[in-house]
XYZ file of C-alpha atoms in Angstrom:
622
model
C -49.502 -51.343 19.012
C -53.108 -51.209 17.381
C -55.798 -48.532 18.678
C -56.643 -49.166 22.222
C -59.729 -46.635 22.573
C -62.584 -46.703 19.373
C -65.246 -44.547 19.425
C -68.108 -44.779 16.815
C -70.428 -41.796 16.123
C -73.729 -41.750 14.126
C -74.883 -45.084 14.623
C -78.283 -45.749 13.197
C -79.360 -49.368 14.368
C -75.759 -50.211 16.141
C -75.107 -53.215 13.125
C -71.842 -51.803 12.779
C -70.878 -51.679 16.695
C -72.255 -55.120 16.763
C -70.184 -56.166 13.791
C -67.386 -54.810 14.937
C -67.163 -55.877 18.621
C -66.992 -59.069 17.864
C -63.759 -58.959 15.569
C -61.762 -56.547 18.476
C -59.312 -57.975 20.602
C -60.819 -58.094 24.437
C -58.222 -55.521 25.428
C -59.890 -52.562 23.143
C -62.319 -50.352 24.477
C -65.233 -49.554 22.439
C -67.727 -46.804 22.510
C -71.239 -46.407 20.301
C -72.617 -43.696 20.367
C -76.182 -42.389 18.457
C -77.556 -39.014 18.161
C -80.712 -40.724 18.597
C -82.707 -41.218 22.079
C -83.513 -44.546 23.164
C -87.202 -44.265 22.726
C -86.504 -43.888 19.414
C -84.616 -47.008 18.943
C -87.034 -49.053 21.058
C -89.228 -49.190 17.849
C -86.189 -51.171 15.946
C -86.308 -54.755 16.388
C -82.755 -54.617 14.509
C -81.684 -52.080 16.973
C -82.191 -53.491 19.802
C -80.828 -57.271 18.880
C -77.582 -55.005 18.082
C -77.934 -53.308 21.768
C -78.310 -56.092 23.620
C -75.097 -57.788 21.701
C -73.514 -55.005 22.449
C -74.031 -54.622 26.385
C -73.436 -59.061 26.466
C -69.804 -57.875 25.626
C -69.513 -55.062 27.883
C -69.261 -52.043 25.107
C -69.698 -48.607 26.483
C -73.447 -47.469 25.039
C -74.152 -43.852 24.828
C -77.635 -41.781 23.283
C -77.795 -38.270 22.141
C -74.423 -37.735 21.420
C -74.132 -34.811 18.579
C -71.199 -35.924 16.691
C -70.414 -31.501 16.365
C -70.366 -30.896 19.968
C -68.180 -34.259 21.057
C -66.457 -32.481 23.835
C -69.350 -32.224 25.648
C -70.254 -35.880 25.586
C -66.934 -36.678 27.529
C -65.411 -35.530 30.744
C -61.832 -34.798 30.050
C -60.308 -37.828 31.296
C -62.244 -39.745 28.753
C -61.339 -38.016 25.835
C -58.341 -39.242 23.675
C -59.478 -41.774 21.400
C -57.105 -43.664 19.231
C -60.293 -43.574 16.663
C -63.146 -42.368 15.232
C -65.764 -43.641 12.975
C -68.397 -41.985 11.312
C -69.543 -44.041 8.596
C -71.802 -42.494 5.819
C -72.581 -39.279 7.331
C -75.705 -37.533 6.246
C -78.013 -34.796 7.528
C -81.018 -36.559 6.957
C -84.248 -35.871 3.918
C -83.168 -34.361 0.858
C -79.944 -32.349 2.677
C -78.088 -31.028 -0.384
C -74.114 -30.909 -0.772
C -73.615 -27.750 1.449
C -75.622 -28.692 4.611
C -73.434 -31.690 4.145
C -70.589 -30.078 4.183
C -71.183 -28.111 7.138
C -72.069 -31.181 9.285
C -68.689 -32.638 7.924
C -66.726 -29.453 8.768
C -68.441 -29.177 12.355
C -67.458 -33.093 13.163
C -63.557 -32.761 11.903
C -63.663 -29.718 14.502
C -65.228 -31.542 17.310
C -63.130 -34.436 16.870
C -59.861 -32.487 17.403
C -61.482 -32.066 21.078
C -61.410 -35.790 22.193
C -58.793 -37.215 19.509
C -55.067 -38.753 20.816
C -52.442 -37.143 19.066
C -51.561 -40.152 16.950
C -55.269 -40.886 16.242
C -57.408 -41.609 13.262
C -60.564 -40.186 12.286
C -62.239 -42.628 9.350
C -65.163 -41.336 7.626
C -67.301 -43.670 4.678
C -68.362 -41.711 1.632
C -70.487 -43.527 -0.638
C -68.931 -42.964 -4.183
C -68.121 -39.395 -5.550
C -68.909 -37.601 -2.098
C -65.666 -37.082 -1.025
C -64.624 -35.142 -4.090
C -60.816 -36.927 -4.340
C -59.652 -38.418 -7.083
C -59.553 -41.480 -4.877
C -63.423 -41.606 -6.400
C -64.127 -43.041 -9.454
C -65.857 -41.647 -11.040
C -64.764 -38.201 -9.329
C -67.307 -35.269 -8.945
C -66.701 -31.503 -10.272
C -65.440 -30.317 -7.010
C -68.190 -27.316 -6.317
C -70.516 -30.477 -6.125
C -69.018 -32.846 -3.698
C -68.475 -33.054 -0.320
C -64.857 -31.684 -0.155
C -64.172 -33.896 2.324
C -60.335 -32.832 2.825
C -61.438 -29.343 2.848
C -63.837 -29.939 5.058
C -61.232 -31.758 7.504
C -58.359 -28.831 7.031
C -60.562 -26.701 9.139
C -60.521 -29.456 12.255
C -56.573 -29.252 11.324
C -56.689 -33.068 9.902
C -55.098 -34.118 6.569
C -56.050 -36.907 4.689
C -53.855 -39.608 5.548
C -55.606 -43.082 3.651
C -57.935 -44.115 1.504
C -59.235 -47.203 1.036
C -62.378 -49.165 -0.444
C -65.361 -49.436 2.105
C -66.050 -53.306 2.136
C -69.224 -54.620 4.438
C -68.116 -58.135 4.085
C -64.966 -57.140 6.288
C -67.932 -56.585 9.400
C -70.085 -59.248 8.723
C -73.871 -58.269 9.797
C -73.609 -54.677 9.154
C -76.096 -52.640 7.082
C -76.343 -49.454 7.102
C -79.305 -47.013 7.529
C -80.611 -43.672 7.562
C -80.657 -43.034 3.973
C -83.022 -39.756 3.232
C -84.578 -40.590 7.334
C -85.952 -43.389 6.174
C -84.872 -47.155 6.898
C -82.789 -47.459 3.984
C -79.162 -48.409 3.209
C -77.538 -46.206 1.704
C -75.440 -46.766 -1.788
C -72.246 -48.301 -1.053
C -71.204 -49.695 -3.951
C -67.634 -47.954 -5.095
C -67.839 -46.130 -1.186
C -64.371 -45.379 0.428
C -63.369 -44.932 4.105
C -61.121 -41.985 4.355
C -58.695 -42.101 7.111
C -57.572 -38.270 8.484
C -54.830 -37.810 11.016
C -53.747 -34.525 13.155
C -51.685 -31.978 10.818
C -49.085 -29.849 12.127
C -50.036 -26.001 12.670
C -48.542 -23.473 10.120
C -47.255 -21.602 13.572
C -44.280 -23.805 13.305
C -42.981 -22.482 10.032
C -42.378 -18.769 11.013
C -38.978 -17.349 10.688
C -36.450 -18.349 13.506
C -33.629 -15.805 14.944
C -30.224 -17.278 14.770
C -26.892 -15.491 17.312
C -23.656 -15.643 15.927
C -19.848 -14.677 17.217
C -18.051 -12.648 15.920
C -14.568 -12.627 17.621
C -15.800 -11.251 21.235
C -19.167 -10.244 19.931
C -22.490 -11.113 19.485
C -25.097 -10.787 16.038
C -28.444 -11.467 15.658
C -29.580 -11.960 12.548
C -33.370 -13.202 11.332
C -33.925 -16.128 8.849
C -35.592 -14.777 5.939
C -39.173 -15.330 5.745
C -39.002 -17.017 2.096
C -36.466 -19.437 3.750
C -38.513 -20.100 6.884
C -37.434 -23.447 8.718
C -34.328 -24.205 6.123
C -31.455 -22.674 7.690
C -29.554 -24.778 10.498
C -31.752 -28.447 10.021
C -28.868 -30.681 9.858
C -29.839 -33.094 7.143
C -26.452 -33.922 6.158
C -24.814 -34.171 9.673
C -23.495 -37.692 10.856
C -26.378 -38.618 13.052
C -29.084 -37.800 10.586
C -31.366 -40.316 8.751
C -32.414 -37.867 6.101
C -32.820 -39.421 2.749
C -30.588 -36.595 1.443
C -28.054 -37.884 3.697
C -28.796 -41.122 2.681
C -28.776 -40.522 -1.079
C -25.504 -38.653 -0.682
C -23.545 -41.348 1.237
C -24.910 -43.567 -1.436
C -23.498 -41.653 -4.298
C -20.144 -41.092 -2.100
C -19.753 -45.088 -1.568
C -20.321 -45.844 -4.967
C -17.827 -43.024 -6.198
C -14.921 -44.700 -3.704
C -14.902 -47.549 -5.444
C -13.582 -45.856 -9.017
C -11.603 -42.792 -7.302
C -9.322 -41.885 -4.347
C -11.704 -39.380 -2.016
C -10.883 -36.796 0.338
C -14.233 -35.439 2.056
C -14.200 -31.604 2.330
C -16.360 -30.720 5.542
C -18.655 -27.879 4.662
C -19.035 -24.523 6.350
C -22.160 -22.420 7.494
C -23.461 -21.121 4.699
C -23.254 -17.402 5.829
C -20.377 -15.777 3.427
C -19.229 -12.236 2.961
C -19.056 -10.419 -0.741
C -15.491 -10.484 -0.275
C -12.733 -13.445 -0.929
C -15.135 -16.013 -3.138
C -14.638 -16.603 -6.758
C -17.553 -18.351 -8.586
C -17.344 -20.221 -11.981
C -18.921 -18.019 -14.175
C -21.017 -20.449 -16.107
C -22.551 -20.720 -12.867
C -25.221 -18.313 -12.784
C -24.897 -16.624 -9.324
C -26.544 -13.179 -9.791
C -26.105 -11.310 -6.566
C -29.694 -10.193 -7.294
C -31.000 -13.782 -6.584
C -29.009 -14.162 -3.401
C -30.404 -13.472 0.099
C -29.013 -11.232 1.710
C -28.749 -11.158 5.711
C -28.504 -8.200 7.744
C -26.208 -8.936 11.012
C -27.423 -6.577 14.020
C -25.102 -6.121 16.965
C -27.196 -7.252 19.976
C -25.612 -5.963 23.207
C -28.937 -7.080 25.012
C -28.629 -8.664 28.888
C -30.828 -11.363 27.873
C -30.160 -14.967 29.324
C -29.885 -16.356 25.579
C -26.974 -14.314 25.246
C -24.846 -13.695 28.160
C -26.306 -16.609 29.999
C -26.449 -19.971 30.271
C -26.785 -21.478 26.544
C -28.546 -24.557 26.583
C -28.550 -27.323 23.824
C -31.705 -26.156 21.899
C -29.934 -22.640 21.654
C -26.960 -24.364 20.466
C -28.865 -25.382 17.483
C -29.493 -21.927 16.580
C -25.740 -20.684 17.155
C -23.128 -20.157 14.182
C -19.264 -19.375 15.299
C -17.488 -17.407 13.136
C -12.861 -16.951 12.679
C -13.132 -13.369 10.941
C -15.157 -10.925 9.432
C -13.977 -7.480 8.682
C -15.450 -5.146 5.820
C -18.321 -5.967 3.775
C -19.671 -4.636 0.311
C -23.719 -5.371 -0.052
C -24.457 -4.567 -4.456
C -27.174 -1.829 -5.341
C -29.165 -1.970 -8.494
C -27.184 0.535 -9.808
C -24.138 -1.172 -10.033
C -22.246 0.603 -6.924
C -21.389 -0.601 -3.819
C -21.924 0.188 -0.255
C -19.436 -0.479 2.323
C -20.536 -1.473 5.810
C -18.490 -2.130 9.068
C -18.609 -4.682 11.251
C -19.688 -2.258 14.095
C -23.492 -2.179 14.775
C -24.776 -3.623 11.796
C -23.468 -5.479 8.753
C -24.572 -7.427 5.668
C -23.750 -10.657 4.686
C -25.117 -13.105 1.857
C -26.103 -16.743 1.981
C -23.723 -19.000 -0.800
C -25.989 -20.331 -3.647
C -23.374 -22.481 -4.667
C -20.872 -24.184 -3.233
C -18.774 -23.502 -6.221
C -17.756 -20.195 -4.270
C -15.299 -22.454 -2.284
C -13.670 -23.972 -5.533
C -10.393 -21.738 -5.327
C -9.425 -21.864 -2.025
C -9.851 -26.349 -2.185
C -7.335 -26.399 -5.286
C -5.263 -23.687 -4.362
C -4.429 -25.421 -0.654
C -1.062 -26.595 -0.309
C -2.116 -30.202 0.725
C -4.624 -30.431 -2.498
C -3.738 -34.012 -4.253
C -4.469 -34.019 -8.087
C -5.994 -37.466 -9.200
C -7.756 -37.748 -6.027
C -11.915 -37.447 -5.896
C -12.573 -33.989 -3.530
C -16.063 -33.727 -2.372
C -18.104 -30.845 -0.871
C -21.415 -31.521 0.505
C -23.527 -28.720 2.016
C -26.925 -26.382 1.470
C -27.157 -23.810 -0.495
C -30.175 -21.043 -1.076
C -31.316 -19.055 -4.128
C -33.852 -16.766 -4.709
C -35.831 -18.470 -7.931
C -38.812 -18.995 -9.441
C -42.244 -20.851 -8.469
C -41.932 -24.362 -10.428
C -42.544 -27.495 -9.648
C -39.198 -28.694 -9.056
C -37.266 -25.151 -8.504
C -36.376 -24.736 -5.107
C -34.958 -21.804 -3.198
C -33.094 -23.830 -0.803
C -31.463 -27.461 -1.961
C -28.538 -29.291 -0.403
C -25.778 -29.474 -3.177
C -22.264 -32.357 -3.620
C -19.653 -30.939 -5.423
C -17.211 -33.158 -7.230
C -13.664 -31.166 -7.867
C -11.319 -33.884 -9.644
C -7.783 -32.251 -10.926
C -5.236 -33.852 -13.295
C -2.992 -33.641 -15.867
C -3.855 -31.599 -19.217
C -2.341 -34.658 -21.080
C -5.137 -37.020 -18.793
C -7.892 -34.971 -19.817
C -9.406 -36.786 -22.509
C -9.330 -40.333 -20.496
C -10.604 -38.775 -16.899
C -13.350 -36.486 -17.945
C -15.482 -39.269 -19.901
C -14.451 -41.764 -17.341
C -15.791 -39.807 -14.860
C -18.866 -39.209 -16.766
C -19.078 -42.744 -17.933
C -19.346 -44.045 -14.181
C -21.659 -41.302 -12.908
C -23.879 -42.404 -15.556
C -24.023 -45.577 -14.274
C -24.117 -44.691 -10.298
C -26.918 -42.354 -11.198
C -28.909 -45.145 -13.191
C -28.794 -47.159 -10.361
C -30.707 -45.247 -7.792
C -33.020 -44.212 -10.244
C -34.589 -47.638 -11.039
C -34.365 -49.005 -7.688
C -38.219 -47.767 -7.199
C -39.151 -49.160 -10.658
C -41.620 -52.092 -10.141
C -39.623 -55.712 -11.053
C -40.396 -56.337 -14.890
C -41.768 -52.653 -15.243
C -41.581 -51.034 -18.937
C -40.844 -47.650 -17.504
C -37.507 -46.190 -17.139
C -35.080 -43.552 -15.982
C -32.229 -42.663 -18.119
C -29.282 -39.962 -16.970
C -28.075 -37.606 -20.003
C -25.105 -34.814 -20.225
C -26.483 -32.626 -22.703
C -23.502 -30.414 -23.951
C -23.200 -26.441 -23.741
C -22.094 -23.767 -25.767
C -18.644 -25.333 -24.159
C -18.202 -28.616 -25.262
C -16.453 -29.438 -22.270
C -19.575 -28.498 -19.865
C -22.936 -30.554 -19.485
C -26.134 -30.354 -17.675
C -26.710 -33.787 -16.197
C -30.680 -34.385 -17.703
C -32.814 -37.228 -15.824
C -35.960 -38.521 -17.454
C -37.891 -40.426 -15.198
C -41.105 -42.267 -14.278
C -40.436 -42.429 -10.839
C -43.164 -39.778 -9.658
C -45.807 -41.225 -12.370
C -46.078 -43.866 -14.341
C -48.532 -42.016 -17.021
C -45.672 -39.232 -17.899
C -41.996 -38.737 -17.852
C -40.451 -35.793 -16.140
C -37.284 -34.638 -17.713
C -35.526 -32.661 -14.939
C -31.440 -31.365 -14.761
C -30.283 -32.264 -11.250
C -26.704 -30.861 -12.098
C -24.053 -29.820 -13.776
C -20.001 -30.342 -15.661
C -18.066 -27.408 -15.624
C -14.631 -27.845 -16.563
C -11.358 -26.055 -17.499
C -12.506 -22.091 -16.395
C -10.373 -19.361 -16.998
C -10.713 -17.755 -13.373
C -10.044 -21.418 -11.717
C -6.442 -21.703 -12.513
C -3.715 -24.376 -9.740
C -0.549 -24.966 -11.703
C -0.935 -26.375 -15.024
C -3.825 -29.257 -13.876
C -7.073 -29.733 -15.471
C -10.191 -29.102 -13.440
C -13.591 -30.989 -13.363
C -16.314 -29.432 -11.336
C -19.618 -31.685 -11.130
C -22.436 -30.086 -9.137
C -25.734 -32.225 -8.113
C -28.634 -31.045 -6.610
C -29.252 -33.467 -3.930
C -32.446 -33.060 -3.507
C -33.735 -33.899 -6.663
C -32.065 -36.621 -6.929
C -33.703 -37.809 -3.608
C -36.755 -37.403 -5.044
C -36.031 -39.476 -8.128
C -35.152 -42.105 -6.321
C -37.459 -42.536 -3.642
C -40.553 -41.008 -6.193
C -41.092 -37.717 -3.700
C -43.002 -35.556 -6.159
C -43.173 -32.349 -3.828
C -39.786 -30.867 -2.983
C -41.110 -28.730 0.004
C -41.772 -32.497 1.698
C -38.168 -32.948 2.129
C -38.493 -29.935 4.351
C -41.460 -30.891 6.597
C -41.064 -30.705 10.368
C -43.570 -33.766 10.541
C -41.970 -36.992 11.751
C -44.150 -39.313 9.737
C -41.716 -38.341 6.777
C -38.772 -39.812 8.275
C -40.801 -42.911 9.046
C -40.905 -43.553 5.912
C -37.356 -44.517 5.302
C -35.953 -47.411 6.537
C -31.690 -47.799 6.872
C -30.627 -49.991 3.751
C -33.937 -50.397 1.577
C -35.383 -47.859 -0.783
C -38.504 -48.128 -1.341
C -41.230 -45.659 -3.227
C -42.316 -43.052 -0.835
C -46.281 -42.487 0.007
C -47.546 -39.622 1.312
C -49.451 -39.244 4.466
C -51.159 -36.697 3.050
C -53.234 -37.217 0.154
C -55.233 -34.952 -2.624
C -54.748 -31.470 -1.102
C -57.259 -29.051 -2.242
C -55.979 -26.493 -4.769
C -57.343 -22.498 -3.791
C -56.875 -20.104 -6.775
C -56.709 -16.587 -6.434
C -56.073 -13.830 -8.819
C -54.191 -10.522 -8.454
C -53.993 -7.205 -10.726
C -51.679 -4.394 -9.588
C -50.631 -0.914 -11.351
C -46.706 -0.575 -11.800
C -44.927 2.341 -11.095
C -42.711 3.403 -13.748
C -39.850 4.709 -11.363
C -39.633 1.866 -9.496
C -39.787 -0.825 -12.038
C -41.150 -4.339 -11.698
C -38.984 -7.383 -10.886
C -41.116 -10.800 -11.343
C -38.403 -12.475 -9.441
C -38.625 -10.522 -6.300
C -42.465 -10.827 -6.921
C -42.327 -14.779 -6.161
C -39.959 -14.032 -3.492
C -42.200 -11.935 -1.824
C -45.087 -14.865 -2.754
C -43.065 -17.464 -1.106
C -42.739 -15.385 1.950
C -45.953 -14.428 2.567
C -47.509 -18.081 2.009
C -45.195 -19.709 4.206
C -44.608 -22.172 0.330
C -47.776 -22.640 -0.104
C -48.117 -21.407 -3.315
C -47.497 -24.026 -6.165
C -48.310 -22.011 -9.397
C -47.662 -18.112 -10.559
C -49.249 -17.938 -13.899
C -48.926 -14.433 -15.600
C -52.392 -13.776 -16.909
C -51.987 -10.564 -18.977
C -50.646 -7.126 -19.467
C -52.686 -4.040 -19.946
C -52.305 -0.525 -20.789
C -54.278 1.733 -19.753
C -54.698 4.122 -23.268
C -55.594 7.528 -21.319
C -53.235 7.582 -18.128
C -50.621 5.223 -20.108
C -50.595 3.289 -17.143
C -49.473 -0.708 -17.017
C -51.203 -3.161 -15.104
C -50.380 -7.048 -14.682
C -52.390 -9.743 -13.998
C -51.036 -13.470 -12.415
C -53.408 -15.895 -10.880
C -51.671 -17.890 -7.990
C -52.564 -21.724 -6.704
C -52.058 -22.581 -3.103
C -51.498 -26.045 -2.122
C -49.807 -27.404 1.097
C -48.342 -31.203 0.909
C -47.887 -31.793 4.742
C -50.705 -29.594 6.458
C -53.951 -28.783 6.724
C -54.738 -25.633 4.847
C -58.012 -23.850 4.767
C -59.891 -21.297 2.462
C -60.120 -18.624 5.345
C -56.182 -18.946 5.708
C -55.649 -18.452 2.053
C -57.679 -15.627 2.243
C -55.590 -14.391 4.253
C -52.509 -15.036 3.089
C -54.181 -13.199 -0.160
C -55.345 -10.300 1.597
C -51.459 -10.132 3.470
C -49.613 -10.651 -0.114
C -51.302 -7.488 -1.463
C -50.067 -5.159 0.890
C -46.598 -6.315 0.962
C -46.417 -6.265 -2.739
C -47.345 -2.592 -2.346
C -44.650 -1.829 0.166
C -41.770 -4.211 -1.137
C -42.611 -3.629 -5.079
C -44.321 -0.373 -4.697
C -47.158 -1.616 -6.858
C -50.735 -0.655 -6.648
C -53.195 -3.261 -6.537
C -56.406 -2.882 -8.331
C-alpha cells in the first residue's frame, strides 16, 4: 500500500503541490504548507493560479507553518504522515553552509513529531549539498550540508537516493533562491529519502536465568556481545540468511555424502571435559568468560509464572559441578557451584569434536555436521567478528581411504562454494569469485581463501571463511582418519548476498530480513546509506606493573561503543626521556550501518571509553 497521508513543507509558489496533486490517486490526502503568510503570496500571480488549483481539488492549504516547530502546526490526531517533502531547503540571502545545516537539523527533529512509523521524509539537494557520495561531484565534507548527519540527530537514516527530475511533476519550478524569485540550480540535484532508525537503547546487555539441577543463575551478557547471545538464527522457523546459506550448503553436501545432523548446544561450556584441535587457536585469553550468580530472589521472573518472552532468555542445563577459570599467571582458580561460578562461552565448535567420534553410534564414511554460534574476543577489522555462527564438517574413514576422501571432499566444496558465490554476479559480468585451500605448515590442513567482487566491483576482497584440519594427534577413534572442515557462516553469507558490514547480520531492524526472499538470492541493498565517519583520537600513559594488552583494549572499545567503532589505528609510541614513561596513541572511527548516530553520542561514547580504559587497563589518559 502506497503513502496515504503527504505533507509538503516550504512551499514557495505551491508549483510543486499543484504538480503533484494532479498525479495522486483521489484516495491520498495532501497537505501544503508555506512558512509564508498569505498576504505575501497575494502578490504572486504564479502563486495564486497554484492555490486556486489546489483548493478545485480539495488539498488541505495551510500558511505560516515553520517547518522546525511542525508539532505545533498539528493537533495530535493529525499528525502521522506517511511523508514529507521539503524540496530545496534554504534559509534565504547569502545563508552559508552552517545556518543551513542548522535549519536541516531542526526540520529532521520536528519531523520525528508528526511522522508514521513507517514514513519517509524526502529532502532535494541541489548537487554537492548533501555531502554523500551519492553527489557527483561530492563536496569536502566540512563544506556541505551533511545531510545524514544532520538527520541522525531527528533519529532518521538515510534510506534512498535518487536523481531529482522536474519533468516527473510537470509545471513545477522552483523558487526562493537567495529570497529572490529565482529557481534554484537543479541540475545533478538528488531527493534523499530518510526513514525512522532504531534507538541505540535496544542494544544494551540483556540478563539471561539458567537451571542448574534445582537452582537458579543469573548471569549478564557481556557488553562487547550485546544482543548476540540467544537470537535464534539457525533455529527451524528462522528466515535468516545464515540459516538460509547453511541449509544451502547442507543440501548441496547430501547429494555427494551420507549426513547425520548433530543438533548444537547452548554455547555456555565449563573449562572442564572439552578438547580443542590445537591448530585451532583457542587462547583462553580471547574467550569470554561468564560469571554465574546464584539468584535466590522472590521475583515473579523466577519463581513465578514464566511467560514466552522469558523463555527466550532461559538456558537449561544436565550438570555442572567444579569449575577452573585461567589467571595470567598460568594457575588456576577453582570455584564451586555454590553462590557464584565461572563459565566460558565455546569459540569453536571444535570443542565438541571428541565426544561426536568417540560416541558409540558414530558411523565412519558418513558426513557429521555441527551447526551453531560461537564468540571470540578479536580484533577491530573489517571482516573480524567477535561473534559468528560456525558448520563443522567431521567426516571419518579409513587410513587406506585417505588419499581419495580428503581431495574429494575438497574437490566438491570447491565447487558448492563457487556456486553461491557467483549467484550475485551480474549475467555476462567479468568479475569473479574463486574458493582456494591454501596449505599450512601441515600439508594436510588448509585455510579455505575466497576472493571476491561481490561487495565491489572496483576491488577484490580476499577473505578465509574457514578451515581443513585433519589427522590431530589429540583426536584419536580407533584407527579412522579424521577431516574437520570449519566455515564461518557468516562470511560466507555475506559473499553471497554482497553484505559488506558484518554487524548488519546482527541488526534488530526488520527491514533486513525484508530483504530476503525464500528461494532467490539476490544482492543485498542497504536501507541505510553513506553513514558519517566521527574520528577521535586517544593517548594514555601505561603502567609498567600492569602491562598493556591491545586485545583487551578493542574489547573494551567494542563494549563501550555498543560496535560502533569500525577502525583502531595505532598512531605512535612515545617515551617520555625524563620519567621513562610510555605513552600510546590510536585514533578510532565510529560508524553505525543500521542507526542513526550523532556527534554528541560519539562524544560520549569517547568521553565513557576513557574512563573505563583507566579502570579495566589501568592506563592513564593524557
Amino acid at each position: 500500500m502506497g503513502p496515504r497521508r503527504l505533507l509538503l513543507v516550504g512551499e514557495g509558489n505551491f508549483s510543486f503541490a499543484a504538480a503533484l496533486s494532479e498525479t495522486l490517486d483521489s484516495s491520498v490526502c495532501l497537505t501544503a504548507t508555506c512558512l509564508q503568510h498569505p498576504a505575501e503570496l497575494a502578490r504572486d500571480p504564479v502563486a495564486r493560479e497554484n492555490l486556486q488549483r489546489l483548493r478545485e481539488r480539495g488539498t488541505e492549504i495551510r500558511f505560516c507553518v515553520d517547518c522546525t516547530q511542525l508539532a505545533n502546526a498539528f493537533e495530535p490526531q493529525d499528525r502521522e504522515f506517511d511523508r514529507i517533502y521539503f524540496n530545496f531547503p534554504h534559509c534565504g540571502r547569502k545563508a552559508g553552509v552552517a545556518k543551513n545545516r542548522k535549519l536541516l537539523a531542526k526540520f529532521f527533529q520536528s519531523c520525528v513529531d508528526v511522522l508514521a512509523e513507517e514514513g519517509e521524509v524526502h529532502v532535494a539537494l541541489c548537487r554537492g549539498q548533501g555531502g554523500t557520495s551519492a553527489d557527483k561531484p561530492q563536496r569536502e565534507w566540512h563544506n556541505s550540508w551533511q545531510v545524514v548527519a544532520m538527520a541522525a540527530l531527528g533519529g532518521l537514516i538515510l534510506s534512498d537516493v535518487l536523481p531529482f527530475r522536474c519533468e516527473a511533476v510537470p509545471g513545477y519550478k522552483c523558487t526562493g533562491y537567495r529570497s529572490q524569485d529565482k529557481s534554484f540550480h537543479i541540475e545533478g540535484a538528488l531527493n534523499h529519502i530518510f526513514t525512522r532508525s532504531l534507538p541505540f537503547e535496544g542494544s544494551q546487555p540483556r540478563v539471561f536465568s539458567i537451571k542448574l539441577g534445582d537452582q537458579w543463575f543469573s548471569f549478564s551478557e557481556p557488553k562487547a556481545l550485546a544482543g548476540k547471545l540467544n537470537r535464534g538464527f539457525l533455529e527451524a522457523s528462522s528466515c535468516h540468511p545464515i540459516k538460509i546459506i547453511n541449509e544451502k550448503l547442507i543440501v548441496e553436501l547430501g547429494k555427494i555424502f551420507p549426513l547425520k545432523r548433530l543438533k548444537c548446544s547452548f554455547p555456555l561450556l565449563p573449562l572442564e571435559g572439552t578438547s580443542v584441535l590445537p591448530s585451532w587457536n583457542c587462547d583462553s585469553m580471547s574467550s569470554f568468560w561468564i560469571n554465574l550468580h546464584e539468584d535466590n530472589s522472590d521475583s515473579e521472573f523466577l519463581n513465578g509464572e514464566i511467560t514466552k518472552e522469558m523463555e527466550d532468555f532461559l538456558v537449561s542445563f544436565s550438570q555442572f559441578s567444579i569449575y577452573k577459570s585461567p589467571r595470567r599467571d598460568g594457575k588456576e582458580v577453582h570455584e564451586g557451584i555454590s553462590g557464584q561460578a565461572k563459565v566460558w562461552l565455546r569459540s569453536s565448535l571444535l570443542v565438541h569434536v571428541q565426544a561426536i567420534i568417540q560416541a558409540p553410534d558414530f558411523l565412519p564414511g558418513s558426513l557429521y555436521i555441527l551447526s551453531g554460534p560461537v564468540f571470540r574476543k578479536c580484533h577491530i577489522l573489517p571482516f573480524t567478528m567477535p561473534a559468528f555462527h560456525e558448520t563443522l564438517l567431521i567426516l571419518g574413514f579409513n587410513q587406506s581411504l585417505k588419499d581419495g576422501c580428503l581431495p574429494s571432499l575438497l574437490n566438491h566444496l570447491t565447487g558448492i562454494l563457487d556456486s553461491f558465490l557467483t549467484q550475485t554476479l551480474p549475467e555476462g559480468s567479468m568479475l569473479s569469485s574463486s574458493v582456494e585451500f591454501v596449505p599450512q605448515l601441515n600439508a594436510n590442513n588448509y585455510m579455505i581463501h575466497v576472493k571476491s567482487h561481490n561487495f565491489s566491483p572496483d576491488s577484490a576482497k580476499d577473505l578465509i571463511i574457514g578451515s581443513v584440519t585433519s589427522s590431530a594427534a589429540n583426536i584419536t577413534h580407533k584407527d579412522q582418519y579424521f577431516v574437520f572442515v570449519s566455515i564461518n557462516l557468516d562470511l560466507l553469507a555475506m559473499l553471497t548476498w554482497g553484505i559488506a558490514d558484518w554487524r548488519m547480520l546482527w541488526t534488530f531492524d526488520n527491514r533486513f530480513m525484508k530483504k530476503f526472499v525464500p528461494g532467490e538470492i539476490e544482492p543485498f541493498k542497504s536501507y541505510s546509506l553513506y553513514p558519517p565517519c566521527y574520528v577521535h583520537d586517544i593517548s594514555f600513559w601505561l603502567n609498567e606493573e600492569k602491562g598493556f594488552d591491545e586485545l583487551e583494549f578493542h574489547t573494551v572499545a567494542r563494549a563501550v561503543s555498543q560496535d560502533t567503532i569500525i577502525s583502531i589505528q595505532f598512531l605512535g609510541r612515545f617515551h617520555h626521556p625524563k620519567t621513562e614513561q610510555v605513552s600510546l596513541c590510536y585514533r578510532l572511527t565510529y560508524q553505525t550501518c543500521d542507526k542513526a548516530l550523532t556527534q554528541q553520542q560519539v562524544a560520549s561514547m569517547q568521553s565513557q571509553f576513557r574512563k573505563e580504559i583507566q579502570q579495566q587497563l589501568h592506563v592513564i589518559p593524557r
